[in-house]
Short mmCIF file of N, CA and C in Angstrom, two decimals:
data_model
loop_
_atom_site.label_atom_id
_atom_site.label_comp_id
_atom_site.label_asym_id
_atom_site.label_seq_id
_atom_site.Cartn_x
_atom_site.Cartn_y
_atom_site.Cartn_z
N UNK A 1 131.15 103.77 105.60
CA UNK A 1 131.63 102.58 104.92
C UNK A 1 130.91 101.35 105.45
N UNK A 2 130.74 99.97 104.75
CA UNK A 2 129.92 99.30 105.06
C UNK A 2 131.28 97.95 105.93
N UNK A 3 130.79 97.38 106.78
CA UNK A 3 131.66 96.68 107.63
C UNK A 3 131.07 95.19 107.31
N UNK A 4 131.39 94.31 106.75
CA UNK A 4 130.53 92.87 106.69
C UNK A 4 131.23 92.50 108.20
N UNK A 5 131.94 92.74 109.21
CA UNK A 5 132.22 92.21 110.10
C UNK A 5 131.02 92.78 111.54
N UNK A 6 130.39 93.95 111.17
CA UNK A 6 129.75 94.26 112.19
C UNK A 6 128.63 93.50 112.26
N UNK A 7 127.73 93.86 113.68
CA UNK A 7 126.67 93.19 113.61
C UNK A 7 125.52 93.63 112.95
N UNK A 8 125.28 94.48 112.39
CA UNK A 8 124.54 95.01 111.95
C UNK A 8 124.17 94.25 110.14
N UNK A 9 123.11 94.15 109.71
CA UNK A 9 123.32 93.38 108.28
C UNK A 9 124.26 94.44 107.47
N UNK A 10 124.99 93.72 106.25
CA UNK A 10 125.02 94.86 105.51
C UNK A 10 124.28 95.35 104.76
N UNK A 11 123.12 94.77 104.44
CA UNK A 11 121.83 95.55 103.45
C UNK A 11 121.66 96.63 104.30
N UNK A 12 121.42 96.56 105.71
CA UNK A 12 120.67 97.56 106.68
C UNK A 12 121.83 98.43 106.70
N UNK A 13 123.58 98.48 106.71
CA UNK A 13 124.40 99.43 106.53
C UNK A 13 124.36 100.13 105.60
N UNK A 14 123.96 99.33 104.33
CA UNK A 14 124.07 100.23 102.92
C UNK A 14 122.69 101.27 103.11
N UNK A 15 121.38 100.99 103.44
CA UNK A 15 119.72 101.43 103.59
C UNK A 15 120.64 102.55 104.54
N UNK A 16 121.07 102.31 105.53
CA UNK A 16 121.52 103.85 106.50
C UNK A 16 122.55 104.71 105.56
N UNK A 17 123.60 104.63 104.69
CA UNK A 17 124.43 105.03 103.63
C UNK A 17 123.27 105.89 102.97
N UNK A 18 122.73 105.33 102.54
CA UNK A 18 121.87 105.76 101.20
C UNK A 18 120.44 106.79 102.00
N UNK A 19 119.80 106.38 102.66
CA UNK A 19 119.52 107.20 103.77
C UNK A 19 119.96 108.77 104.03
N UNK A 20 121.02 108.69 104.72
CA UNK A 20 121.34 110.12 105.71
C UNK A 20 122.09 110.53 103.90
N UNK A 21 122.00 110.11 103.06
CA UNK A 21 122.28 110.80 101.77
C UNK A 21 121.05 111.31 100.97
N UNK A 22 119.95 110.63 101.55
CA UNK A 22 118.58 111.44 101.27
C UNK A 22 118.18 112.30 101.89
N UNK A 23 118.22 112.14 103.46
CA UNK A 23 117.69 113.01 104.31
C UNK A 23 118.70 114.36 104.23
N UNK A 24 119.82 114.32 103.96
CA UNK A 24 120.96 115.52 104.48
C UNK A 24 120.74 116.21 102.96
N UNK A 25 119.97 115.88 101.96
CA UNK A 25 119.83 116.57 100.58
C UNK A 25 121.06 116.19 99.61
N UNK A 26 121.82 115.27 100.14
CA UNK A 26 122.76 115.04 99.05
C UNK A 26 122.19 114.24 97.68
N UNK A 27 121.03 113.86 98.50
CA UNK A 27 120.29 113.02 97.32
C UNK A 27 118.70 113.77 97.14
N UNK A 28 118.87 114.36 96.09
CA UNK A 28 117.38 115.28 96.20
C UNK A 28 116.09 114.62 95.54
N UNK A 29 115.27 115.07 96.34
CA UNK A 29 114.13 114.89 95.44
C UNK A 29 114.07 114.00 94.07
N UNK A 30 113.74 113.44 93.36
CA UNK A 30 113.81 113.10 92.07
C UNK A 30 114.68 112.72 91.55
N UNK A 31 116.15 112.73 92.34
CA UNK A 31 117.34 112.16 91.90
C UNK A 31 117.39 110.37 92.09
N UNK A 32 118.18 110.08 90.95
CA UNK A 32 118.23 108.43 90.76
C UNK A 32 119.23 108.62 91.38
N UNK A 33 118.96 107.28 92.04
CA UNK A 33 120.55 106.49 93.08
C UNK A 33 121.23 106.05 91.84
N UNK A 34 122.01 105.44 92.08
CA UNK A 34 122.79 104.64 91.73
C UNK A 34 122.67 103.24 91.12
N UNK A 35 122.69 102.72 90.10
CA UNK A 35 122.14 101.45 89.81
C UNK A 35 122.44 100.36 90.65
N UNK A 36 121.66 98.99 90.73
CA UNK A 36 122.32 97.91 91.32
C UNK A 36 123.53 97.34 91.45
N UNK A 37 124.03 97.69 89.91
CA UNK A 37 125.31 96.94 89.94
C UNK A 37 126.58 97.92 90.35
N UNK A 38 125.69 98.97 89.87
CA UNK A 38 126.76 100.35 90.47
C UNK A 38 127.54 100.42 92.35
N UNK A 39 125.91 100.46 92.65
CA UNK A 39 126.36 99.99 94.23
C UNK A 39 126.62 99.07 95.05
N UNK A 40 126.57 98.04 93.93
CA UNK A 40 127.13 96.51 94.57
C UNK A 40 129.01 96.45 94.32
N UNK A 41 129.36 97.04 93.13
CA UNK A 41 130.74 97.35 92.71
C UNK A 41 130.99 98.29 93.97
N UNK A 42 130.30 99.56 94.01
CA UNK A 42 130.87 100.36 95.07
C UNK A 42 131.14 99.85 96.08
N UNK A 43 130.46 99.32 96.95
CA UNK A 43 130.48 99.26 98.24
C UNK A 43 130.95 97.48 98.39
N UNK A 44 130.95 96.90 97.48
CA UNK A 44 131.89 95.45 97.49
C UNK A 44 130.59 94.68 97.86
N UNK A 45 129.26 94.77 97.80
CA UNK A 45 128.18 93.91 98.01
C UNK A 45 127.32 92.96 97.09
N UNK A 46 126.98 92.01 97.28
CA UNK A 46 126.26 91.42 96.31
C UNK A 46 124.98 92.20 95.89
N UNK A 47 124.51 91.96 94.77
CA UNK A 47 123.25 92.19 94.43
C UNK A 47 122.12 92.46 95.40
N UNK A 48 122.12 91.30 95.49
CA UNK A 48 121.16 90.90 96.53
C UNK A 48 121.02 91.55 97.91
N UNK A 49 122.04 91.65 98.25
CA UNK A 49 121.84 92.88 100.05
C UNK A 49 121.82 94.41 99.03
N UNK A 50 122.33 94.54 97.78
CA UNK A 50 121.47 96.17 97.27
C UNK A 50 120.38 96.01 97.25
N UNK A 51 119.58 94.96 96.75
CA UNK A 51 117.82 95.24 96.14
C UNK A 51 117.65 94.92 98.07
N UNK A 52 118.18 93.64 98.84
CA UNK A 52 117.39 94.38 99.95
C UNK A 52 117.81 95.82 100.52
N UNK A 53 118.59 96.81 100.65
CA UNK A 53 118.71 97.84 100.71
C UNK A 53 117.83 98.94 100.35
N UNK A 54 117.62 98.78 99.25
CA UNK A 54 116.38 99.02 98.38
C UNK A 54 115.17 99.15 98.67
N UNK A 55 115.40 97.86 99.01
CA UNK A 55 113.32 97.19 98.87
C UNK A 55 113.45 97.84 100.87
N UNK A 56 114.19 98.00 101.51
CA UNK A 56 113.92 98.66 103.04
C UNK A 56 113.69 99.99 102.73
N UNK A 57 114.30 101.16 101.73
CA UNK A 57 114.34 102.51 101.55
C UNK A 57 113.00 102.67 101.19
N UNK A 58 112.35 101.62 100.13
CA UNK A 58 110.99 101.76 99.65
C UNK A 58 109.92 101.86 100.54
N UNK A 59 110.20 100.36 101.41
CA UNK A 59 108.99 100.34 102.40
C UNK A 59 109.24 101.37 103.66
N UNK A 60 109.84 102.52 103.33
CA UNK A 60 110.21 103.51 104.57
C UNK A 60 109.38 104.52 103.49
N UNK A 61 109.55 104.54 102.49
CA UNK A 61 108.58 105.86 101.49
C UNK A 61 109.85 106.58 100.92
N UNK A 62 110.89 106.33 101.34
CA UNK A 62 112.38 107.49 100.40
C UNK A 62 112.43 107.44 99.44
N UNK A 63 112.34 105.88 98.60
CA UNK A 63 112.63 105.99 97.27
C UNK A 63 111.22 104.95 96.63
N UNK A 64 111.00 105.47 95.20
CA UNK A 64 110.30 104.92 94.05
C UNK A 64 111.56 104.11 93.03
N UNK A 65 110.83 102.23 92.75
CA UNK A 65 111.57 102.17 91.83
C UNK A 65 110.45 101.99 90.84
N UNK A 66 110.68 102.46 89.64
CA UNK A 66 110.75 102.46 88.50
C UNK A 66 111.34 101.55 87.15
N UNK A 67 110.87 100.27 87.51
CA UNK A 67 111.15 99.22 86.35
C UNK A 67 111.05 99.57 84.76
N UNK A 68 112.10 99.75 83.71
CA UNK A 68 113.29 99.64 83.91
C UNK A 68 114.11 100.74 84.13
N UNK A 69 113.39 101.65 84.28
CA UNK A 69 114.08 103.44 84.70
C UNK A 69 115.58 103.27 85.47
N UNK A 70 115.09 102.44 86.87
CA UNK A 70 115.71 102.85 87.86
C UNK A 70 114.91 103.31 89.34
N UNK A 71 116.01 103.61 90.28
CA UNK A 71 115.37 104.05 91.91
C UNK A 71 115.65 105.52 91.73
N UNK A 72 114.53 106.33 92.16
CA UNK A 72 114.65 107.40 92.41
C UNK A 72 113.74 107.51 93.68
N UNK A 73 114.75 109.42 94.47
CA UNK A 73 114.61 109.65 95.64
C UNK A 73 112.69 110.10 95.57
N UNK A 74 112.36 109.92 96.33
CA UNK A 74 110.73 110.03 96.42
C UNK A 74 110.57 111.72 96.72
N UNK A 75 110.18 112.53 95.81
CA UNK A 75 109.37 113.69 96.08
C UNK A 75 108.43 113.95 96.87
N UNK A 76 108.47 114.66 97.93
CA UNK A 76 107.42 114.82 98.82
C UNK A 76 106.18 115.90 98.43
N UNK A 77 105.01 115.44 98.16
CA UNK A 77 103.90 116.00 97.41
C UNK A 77 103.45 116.97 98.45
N UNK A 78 102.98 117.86 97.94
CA UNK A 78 102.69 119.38 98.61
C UNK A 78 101.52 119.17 99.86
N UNK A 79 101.64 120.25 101.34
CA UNK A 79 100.99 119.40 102.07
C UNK A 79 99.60 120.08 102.22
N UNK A 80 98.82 119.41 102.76
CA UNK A 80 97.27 120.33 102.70
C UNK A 80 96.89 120.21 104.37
N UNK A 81 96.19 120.88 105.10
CA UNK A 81 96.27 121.24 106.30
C UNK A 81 94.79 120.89 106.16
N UNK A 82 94.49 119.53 107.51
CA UNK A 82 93.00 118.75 107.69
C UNK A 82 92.70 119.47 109.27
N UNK A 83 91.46 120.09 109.31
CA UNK A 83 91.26 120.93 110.71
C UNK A 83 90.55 119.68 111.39
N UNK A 84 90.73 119.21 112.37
CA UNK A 84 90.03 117.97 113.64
C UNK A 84 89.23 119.23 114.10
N UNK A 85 87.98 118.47 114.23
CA UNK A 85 86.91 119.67 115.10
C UNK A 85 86.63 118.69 116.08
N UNK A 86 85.89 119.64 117.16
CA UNK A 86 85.19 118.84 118.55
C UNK A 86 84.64 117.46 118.37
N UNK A 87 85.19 116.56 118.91
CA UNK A 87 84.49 115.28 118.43
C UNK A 87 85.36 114.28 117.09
N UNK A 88 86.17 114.61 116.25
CA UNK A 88 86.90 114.45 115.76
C UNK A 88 88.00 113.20 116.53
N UNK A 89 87.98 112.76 115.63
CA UNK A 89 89.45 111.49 115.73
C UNK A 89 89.92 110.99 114.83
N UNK A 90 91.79 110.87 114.96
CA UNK A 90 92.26 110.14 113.93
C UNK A 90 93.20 109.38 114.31
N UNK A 91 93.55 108.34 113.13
CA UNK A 91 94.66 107.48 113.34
C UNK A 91 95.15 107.15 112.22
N UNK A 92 96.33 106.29 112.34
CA UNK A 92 97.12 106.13 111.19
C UNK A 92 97.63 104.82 110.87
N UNK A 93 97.52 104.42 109.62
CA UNK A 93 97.92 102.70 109.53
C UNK A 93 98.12 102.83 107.85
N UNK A 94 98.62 101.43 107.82
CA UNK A 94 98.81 101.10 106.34
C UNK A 94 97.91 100.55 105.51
N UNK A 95 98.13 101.53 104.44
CA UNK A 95 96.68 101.32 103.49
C UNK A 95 96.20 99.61 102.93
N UNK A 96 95.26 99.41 102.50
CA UNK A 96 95.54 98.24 102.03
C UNK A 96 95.79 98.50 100.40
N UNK A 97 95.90 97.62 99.65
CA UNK A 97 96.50 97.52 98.49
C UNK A 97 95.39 98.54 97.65
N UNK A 98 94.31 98.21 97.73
CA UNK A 98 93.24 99.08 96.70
C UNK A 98 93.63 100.43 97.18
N UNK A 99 93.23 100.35 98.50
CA UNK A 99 93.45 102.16 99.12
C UNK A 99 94.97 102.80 97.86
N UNK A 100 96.30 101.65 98.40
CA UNK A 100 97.11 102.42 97.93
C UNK A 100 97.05 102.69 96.33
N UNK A 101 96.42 101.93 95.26
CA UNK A 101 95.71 102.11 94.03
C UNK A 101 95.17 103.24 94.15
N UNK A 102 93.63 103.51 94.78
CA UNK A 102 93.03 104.61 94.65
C UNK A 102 93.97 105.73 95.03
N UNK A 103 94.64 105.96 95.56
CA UNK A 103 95.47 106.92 96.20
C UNK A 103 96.79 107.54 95.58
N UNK A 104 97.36 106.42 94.70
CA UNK A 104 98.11 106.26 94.46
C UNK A 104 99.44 106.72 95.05
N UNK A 105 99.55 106.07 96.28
CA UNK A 105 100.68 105.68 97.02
C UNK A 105 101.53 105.08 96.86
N UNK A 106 103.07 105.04 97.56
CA UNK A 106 104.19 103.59 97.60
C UNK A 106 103.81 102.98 98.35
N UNK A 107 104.54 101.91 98.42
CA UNK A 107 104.46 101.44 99.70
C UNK A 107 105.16 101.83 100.99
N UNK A 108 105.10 102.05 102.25
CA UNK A 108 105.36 102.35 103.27
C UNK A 108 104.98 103.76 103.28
N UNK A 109 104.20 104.23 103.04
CA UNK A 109 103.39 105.20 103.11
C UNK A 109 102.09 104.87 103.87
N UNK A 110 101.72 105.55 105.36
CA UNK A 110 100.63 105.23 105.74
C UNK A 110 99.45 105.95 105.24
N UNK A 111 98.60 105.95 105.95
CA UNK A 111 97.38 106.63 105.66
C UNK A 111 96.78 107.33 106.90
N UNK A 112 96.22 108.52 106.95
CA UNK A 112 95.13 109.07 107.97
C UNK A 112 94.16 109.08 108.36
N UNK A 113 93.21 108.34 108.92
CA UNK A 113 91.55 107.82 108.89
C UNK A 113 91.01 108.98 109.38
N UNK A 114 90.56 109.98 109.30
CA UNK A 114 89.98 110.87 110.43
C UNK A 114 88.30 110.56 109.95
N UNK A 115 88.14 110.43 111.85
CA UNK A 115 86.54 110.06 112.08
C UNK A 115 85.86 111.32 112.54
N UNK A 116 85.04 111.65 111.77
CA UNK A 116 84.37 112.89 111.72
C UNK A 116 83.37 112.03 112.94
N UNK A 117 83.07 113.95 113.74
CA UNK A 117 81.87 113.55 114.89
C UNK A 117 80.61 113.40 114.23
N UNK A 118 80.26 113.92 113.30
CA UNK A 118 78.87 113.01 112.40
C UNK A 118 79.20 111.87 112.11
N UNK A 119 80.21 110.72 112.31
CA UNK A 119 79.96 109.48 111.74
C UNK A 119 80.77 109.36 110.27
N UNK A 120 81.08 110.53 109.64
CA UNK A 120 81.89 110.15 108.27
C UNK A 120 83.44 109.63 108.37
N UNK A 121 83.62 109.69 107.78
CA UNK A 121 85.12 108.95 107.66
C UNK A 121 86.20 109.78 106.14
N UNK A 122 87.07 110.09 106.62
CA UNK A 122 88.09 110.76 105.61
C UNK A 122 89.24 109.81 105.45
N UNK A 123 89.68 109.49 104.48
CA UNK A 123 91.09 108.94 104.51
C UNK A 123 91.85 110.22 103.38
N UNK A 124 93.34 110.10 104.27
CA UNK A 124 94.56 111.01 103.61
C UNK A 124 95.95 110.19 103.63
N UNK A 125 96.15 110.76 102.66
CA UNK A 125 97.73 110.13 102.35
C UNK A 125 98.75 110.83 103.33
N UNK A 126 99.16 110.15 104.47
CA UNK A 126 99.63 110.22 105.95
C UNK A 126 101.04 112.00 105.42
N UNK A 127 101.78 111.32 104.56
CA UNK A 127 102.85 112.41 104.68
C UNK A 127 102.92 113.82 103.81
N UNK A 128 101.10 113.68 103.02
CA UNK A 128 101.08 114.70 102.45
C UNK A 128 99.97 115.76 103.06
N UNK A 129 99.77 115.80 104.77
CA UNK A 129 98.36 116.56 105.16
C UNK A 129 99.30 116.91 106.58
N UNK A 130 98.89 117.65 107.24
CA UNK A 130 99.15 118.52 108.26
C UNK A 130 97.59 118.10 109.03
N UNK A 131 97.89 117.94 110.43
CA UNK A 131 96.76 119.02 111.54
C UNK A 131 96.53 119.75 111.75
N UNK A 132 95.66 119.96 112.31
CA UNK A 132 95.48 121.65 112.52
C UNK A 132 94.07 121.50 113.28
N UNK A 133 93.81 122.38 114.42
CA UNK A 133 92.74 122.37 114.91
C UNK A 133 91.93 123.95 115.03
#
């Protein structure tokens, strides 16, 4: 339940609500939340702390919204396994806007740079690739 007396915001109470209801599968894959006004009635909140609720679930990668569809839970795209060889390095950061275009990413979705020991450069969409050596 959301507490406006705690310290915690309540946008950031409702984002943990809606949350451990994604992660625990109550909210699957491809399933739409709840509309704005739906969960502002529910939980006694303004608008405004839902879309920020929202707009935090997004920039975490859980949910896609979809203007005028609606929010739905983010599908996790199938993973592909990148082998690091001798000499090999990688790291991880947030794409910039074209990357996430070409890529077609959300936002809060990072990315994988791996620096090949010849000098090339790979980028991967961070939560859809595995390591592997």
């Amino acid at each position: 339940m959301i507490d406006p007396g705690a310290d915690r915001a309540v946008f950031r109470q409702l984002a943990d609500l809606l949350r451990d209801r994604i992660t625990s599968g109550d909210l699957a894959p491809g399933a739409s939340l709840p509309s704005e006004l739906r969960l502002a009635q529910e939980y006694r909140l303004s608008r405004t702390s839902v879309r920020q609720a929202i707009a935090l679930l997004r920039s975490e990668g859980l949910v896609i919204v979809e203007p005028p569809r609606g929010t739905f839970v983010r599908s996790m795209e199938p993973t592909e396994t990148v082998t690091l060889r001798k000499g090999d390095t990688a790291s991880a950061r947030m794409p910039t806007p074209a990357e996430r275009r070409e890529l077609d990413i959300g936002e809060g979705v990072p990315v994988l740079v791996v620096f090949r020991g010849d000098g090339s450069r790979e980028l991967y969409v961070a939560d859809r690739i595995r390591i592997g050596r």
